[in-house]
mmCIF file of C-alpha atoms in Angstrom:
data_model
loop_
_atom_site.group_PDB
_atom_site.id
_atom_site.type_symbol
_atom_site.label_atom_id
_atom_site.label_comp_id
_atom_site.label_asym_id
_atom_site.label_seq_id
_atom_site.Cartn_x
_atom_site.Cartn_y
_atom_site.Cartn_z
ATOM 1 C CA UNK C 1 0.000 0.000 0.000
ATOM 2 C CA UNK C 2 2.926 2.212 0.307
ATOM 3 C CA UNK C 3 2.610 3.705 -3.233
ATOM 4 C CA UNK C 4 -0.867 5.215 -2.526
ATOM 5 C CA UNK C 5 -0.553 6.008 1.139
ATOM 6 C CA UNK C 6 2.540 7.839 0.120
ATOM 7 C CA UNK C 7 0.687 9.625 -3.224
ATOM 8 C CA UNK C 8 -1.715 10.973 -0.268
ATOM 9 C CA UNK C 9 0.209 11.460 2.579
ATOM 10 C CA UNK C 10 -1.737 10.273 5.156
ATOM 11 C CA UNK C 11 -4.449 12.991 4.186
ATOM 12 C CA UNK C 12 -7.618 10.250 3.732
ATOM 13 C CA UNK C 13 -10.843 10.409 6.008
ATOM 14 C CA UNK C 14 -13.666 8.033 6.242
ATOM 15 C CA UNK C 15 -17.512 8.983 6.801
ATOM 16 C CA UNK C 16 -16.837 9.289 10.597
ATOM 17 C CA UNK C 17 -14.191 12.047 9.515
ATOM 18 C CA UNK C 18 -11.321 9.696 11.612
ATOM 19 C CA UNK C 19 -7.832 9.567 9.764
ATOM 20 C CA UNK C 20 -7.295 6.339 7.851
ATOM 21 C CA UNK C 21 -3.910 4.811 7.430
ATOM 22 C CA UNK C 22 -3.813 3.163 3.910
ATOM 23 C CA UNK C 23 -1.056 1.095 5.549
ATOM 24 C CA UNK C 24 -3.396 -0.691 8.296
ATOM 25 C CA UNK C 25 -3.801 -4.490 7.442
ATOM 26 C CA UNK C 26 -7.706 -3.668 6.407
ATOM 27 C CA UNK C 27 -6.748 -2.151 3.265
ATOM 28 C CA UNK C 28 -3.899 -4.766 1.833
ATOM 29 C CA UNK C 29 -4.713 -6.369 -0.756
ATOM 30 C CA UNK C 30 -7.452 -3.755 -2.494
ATOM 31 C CA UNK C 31 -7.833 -2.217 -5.451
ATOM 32 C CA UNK C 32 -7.929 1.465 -4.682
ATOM 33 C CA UNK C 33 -9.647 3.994 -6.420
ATOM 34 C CA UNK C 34 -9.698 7.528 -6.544
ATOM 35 C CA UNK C 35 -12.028 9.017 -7.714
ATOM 36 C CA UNK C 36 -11.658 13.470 -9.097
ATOM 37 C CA UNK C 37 -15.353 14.738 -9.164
ATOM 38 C CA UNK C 38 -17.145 18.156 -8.105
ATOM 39 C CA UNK C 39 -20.377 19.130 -7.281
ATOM 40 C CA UNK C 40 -20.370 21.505 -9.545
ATOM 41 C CA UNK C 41 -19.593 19.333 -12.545
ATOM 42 C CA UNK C 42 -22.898 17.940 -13.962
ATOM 43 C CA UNK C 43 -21.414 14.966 -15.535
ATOM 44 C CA UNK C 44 -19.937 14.459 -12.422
ATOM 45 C CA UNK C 45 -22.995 14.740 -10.635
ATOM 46 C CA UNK C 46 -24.854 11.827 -13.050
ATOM 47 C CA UNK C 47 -21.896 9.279 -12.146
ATOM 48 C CA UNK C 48 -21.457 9.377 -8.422
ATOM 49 C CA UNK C 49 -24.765 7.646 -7.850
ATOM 50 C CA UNK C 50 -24.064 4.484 -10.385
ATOM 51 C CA UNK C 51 -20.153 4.819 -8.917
ATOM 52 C CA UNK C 52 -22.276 4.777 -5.592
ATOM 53 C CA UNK C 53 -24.836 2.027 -6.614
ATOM 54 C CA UNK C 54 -21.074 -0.074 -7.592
ATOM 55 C CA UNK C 55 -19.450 0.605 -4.577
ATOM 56 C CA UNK C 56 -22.496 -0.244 -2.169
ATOM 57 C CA UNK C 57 -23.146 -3.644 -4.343
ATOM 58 C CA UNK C 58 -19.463 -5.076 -4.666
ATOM 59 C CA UNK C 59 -17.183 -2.931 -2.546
ATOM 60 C CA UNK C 60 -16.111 -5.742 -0.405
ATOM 61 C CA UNK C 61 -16.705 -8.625 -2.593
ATOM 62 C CA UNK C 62 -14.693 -7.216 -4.946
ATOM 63 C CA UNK C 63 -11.988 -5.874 -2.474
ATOM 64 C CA UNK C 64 -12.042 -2.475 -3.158
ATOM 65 C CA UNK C 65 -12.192 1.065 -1.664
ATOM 66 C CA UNK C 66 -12.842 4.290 -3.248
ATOM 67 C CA UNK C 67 -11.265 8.155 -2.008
ATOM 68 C CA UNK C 68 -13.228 11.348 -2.974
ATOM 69 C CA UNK C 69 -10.630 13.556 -4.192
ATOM 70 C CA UNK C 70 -12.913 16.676 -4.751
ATOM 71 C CA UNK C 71 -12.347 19.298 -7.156
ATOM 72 C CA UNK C 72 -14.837 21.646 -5.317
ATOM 73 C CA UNK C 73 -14.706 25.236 -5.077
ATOM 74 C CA UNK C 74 -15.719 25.657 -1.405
ATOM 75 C CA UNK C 75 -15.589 23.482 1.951
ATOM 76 C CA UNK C 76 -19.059 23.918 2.275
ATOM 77 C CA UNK C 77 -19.624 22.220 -1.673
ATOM 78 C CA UNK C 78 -17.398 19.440 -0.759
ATOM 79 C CA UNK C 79 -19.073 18.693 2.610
ATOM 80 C CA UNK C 80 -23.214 18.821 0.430
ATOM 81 C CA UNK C 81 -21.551 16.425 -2.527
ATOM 82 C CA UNK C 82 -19.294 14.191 0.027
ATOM 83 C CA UNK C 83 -22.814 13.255 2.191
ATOM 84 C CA UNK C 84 -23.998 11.382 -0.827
ATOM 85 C CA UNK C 85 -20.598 8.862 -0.900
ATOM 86 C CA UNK C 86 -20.467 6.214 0.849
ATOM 87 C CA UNK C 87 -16.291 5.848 0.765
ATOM 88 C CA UNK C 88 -13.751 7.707 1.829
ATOM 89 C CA UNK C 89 -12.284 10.965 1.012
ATOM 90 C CA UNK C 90 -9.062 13.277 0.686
ATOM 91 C CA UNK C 91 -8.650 16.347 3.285
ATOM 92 C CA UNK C 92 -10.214 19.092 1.760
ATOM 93 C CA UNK C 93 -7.937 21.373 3.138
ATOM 94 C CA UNK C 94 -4.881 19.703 1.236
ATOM 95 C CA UNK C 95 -5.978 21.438 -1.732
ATOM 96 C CA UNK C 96 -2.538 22.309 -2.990
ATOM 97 C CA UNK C 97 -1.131 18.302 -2.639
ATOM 98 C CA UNK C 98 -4.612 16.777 -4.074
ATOM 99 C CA UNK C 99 -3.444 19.380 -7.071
ATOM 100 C CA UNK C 100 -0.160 18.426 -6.810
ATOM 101 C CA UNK C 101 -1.571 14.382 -7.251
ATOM 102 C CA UNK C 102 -3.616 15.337 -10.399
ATOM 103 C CA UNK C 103 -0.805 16.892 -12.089
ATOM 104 C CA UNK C 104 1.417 13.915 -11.665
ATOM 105 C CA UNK C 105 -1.733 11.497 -12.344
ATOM 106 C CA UNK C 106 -2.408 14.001 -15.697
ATOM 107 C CA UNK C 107 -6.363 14.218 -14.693
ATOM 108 C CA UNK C 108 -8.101 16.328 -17.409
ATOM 109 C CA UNK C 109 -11.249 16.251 -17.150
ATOM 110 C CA UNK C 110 -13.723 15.219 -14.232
ATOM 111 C CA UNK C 111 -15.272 12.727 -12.898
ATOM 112 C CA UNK C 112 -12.193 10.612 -13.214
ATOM 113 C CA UNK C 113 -11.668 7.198 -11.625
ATOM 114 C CA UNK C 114 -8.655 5.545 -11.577
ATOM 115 C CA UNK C 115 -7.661 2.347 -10.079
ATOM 116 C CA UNK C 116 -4.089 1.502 -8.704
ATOM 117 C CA UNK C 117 -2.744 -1.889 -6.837
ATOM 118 C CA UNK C 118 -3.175 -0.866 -3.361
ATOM 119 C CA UNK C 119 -0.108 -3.034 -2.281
ATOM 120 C CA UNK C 120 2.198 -1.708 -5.345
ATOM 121 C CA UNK C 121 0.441 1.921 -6.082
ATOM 122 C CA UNK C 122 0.755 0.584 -9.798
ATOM 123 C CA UNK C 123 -2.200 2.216 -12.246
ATOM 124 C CA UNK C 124 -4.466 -0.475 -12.769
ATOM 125 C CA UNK C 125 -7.289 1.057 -14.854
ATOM 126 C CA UNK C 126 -7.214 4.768 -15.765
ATOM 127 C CA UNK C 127 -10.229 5.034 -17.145
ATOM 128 C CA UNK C 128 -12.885 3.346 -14.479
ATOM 129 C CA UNK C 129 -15.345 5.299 -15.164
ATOM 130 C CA UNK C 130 -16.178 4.039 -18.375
ATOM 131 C CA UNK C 131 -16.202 0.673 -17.048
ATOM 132 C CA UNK C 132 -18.451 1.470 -14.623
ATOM 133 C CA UNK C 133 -21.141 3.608 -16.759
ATOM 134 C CA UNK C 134 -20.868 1.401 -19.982
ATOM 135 C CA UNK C 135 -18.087 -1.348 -20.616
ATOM 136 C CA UNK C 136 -18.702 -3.607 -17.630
ATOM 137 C CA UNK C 137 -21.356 -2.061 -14.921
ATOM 138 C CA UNK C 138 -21.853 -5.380 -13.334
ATOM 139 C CA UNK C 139 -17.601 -5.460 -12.211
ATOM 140 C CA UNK C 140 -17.570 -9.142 -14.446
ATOM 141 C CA UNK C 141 -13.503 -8.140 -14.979
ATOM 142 C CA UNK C 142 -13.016 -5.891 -12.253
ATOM 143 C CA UNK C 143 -10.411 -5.018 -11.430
ATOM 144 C CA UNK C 144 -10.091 -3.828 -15.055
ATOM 145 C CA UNK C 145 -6.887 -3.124 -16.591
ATOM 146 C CA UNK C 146 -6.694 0.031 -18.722
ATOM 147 C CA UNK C 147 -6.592 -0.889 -22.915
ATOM 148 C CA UNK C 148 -2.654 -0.148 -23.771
#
């Protein structure tokens, strides 16, 4: 997990708003997603509830976990559009590093989900969300690897 607790920091929250440490035993072994969205972005707003609907229906059979990394203009944004995930997120207040992560992960456009090893931090699947909405909704391959 060291790759992805590393990309982050230590900067990941879960519903309860208690610090996570990617490194604790519960998380070896997943896929880990993150997942760049806004409230603001309508597209974005269309695929957090099938991301959600995913998530809720094969989250731990398919040994995953997902964390928000939010794109929002405002604290108060992030916290309306957060209470609708059911997964964890990025400290809003690390604005500058979650920037700093999208530059080095090249995210263009939003939503974006991408999937990494959670033991290795290697990119699994960059483009998850088209998985998700069209190519494979039921998670039949997950995790997916991105088409080289």
């Amino acid at each position: 997990m060291a790759g992805i607790a590393k990309l982050l920091n230590g900067n990941i929250f879960n519903k309860s708003n208690v610090k996570v440490d990617l490194n604790d035993e519960e998380y070896q072994g997943k896929t880990i997603g993150l997942y760049f969205s806004a409230q603001w972005c309508g597209p974005c707003c269309e695929f957090t509830p099938k991301l959600s609907k995913f998530y809720k229906t094969y989250a731990e059979k398919k040994n995953f976990e997902i964390i928000f990394m939010s794109a929002d203009e405002d604290e108060e944004s992030f916290n309306d559009y957060y209470k609708e995930m059911p997964w964890l997120k990025f400290d809003f207040k690390q604005q500058k590093k979650k920037e700093k992560v999208e530059e080095k992960l090249e995210i263009e456009s939003y939503p974006t989900l991408i999937l990494f090893d959670g033991d290795s931090g290697e990119v699994l699947c960059a483009d998850a969300c088209d998985k998700i909405s069209d190519e494979d909704p039921k998670g039949k391959d997950f995790p997916w690897k991105s088409d080289e």
